[in-house]
Coordinates of C-alpha atoms in Angstrom, one line a residue:
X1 CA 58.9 67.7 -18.5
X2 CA 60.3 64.6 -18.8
X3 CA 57.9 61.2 -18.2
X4 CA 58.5 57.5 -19.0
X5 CA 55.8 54.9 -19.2
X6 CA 56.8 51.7 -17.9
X7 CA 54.3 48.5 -17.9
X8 CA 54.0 45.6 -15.6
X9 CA 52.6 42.5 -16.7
X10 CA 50.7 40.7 -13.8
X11 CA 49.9 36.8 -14.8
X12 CA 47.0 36.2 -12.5
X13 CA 45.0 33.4 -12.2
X14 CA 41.4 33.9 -12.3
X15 CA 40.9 32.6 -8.5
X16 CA 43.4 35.4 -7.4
X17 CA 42.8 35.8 -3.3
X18 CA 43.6 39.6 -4.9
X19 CA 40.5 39.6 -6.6
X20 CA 40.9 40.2 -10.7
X21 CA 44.5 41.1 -11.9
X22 CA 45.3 43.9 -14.4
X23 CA 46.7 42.5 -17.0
X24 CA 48.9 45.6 -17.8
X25 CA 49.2 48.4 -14.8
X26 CA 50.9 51.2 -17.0
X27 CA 52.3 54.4 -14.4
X28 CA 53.7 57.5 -16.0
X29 CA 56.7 58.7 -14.0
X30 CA 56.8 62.4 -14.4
X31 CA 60.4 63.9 -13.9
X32 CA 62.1 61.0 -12.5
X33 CA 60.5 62.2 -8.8
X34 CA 56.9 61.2 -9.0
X35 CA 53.9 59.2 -10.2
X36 CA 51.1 61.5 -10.3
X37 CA 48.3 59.4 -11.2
X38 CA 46.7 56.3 -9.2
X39 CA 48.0 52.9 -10.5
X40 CA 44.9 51.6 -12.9
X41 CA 43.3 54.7 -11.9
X42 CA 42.6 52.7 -8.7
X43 CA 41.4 54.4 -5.7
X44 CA 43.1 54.0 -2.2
X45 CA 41.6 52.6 1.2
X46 CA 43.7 54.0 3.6
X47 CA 42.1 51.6 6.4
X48 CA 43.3 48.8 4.0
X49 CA 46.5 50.6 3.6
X50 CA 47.4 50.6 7.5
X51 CA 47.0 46.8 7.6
X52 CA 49.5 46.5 4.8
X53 CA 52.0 49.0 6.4
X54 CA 51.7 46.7 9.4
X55 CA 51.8 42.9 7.8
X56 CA 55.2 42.4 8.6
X57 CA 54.6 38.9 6.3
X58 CA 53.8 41.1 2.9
X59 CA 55.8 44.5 3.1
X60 CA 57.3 45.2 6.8
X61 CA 57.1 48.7 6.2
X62 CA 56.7 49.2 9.8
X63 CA 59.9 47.4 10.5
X64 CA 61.9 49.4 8.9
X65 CA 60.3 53.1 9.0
X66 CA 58.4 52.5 12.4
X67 CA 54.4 52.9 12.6
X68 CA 53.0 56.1 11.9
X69 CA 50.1 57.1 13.5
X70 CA 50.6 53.5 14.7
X71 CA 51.3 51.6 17.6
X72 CA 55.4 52.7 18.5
X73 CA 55.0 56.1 16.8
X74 CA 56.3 57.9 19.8
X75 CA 58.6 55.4 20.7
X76 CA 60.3 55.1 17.3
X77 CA 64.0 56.5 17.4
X78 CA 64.8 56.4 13.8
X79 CA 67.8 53.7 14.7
X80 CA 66.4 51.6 11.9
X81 CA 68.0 52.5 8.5
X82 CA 64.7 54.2 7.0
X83 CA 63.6 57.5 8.2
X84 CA 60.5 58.0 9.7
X85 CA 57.5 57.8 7.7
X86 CA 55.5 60.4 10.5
X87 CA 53.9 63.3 8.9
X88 CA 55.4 61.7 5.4
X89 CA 52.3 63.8 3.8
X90 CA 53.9 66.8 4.7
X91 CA 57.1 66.7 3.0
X92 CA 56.2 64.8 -0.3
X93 CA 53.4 64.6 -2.5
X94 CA 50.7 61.4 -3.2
X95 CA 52.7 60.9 -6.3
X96 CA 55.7 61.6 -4.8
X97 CA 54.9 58.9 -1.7
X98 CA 53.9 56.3 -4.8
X99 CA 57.1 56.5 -6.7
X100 CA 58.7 55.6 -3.7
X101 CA 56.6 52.7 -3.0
X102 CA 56.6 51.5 -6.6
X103 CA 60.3 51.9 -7.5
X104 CA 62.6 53.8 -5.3
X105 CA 65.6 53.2 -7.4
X106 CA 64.0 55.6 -9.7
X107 CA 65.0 58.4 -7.3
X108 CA 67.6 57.3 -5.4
X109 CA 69.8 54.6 -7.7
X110 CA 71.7 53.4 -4.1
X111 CA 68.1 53.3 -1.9
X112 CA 68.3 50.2 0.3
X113 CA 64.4 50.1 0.3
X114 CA 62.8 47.4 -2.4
X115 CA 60.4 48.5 -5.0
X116 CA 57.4 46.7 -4.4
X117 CA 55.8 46.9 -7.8
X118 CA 58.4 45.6 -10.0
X119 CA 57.7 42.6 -12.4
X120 CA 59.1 39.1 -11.4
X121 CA 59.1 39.7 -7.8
X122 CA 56.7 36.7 -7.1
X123 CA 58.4 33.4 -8.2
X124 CA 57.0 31.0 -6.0
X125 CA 55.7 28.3 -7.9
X126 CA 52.2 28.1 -6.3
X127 CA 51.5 32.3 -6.4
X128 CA 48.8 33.3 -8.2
X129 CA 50.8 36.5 -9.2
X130 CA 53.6 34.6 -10.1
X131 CA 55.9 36.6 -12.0
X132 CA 54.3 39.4 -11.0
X133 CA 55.2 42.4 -8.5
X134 CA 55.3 42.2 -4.8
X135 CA 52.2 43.8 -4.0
X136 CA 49.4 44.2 -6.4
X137 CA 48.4 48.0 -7.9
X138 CA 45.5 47.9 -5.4
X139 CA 47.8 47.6 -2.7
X140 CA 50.2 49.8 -3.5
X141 CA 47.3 52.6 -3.4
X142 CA 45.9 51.6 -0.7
X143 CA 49.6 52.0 0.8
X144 CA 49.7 55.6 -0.9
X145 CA 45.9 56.6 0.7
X146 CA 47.2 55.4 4.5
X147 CA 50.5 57.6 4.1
X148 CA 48.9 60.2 2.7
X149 CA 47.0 60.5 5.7
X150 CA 50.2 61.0 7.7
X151 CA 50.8 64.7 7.6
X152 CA 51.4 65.4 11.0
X153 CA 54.3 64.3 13.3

């Protein structure tokens, strides 16, 4: 079993709209394929999750994959580069799901999808995660807990 320990380095001020900021979010991928454990040992809202998925502004998930369990699920044709996320739970495991989310390069070096929890990925000057990742660890499970739910096409 091979696993590599990788840590981000969020610089947060103390007002965050995020609430407090880790300063170091260690993850263990296990295998290159998956991150078994919950970011910070932080537990997913998969309500909170489904408002992410949708925020076209913060990830556009939706855009890409479509909306599962969403509004357009059955319309979605899979014309969009990314496959359908419906009944994601089914084919891949929570850690599995989070790897992906967190830094799909890992599995697939040529993956037109962004990681979204990759140091220096804010650098607007006003952020208050400013050199910090895309979304924040809390997000990220939340993310993880709403397509976890998603076992079913």
């Amino acid at each position: 079993m091979r696993t590599g320990i990788l840590a981000i380095a969020l610089c947060a001020a103390a007002a965050s709209p995020l609430g407090a900021a880790e300063i170091a979010a260690p993850y263990t991928i296990t295998n290159g394929s998956r991150i078994d454990d919950p970011i910070a040992g932080l537990t997913g809202d998969w309500q909170r999750g489904r408002t992410l998925f949708f925020d076209q502004n913060l990830t556009g998930c939706s855009a890409c994959h479509g909306s599962p369990g969403g509004p357009g699920a059955e319309t979605f044709d899979g014309s969009e580069e990314a496959p359908s996320l419906d009944g994601i739970a089914g084919r891949m495991s929570v850690g599995e799901i989070r790897l992906w989310i967190v830094a799909p390069e890992t599995i697939d070096p040529n993956a037109a999808m962004p990681g979204f929890f990759l140091a220096g990925q804010r650098t607007e000057a006003g952020s208050p995660l400013i050199n910090g990742p895309w979304l924040s660890a809390q997000q990220v499970e939340d993310i993880v807990a709403y397509l976890a739910r998603q076992k079913t096409p």
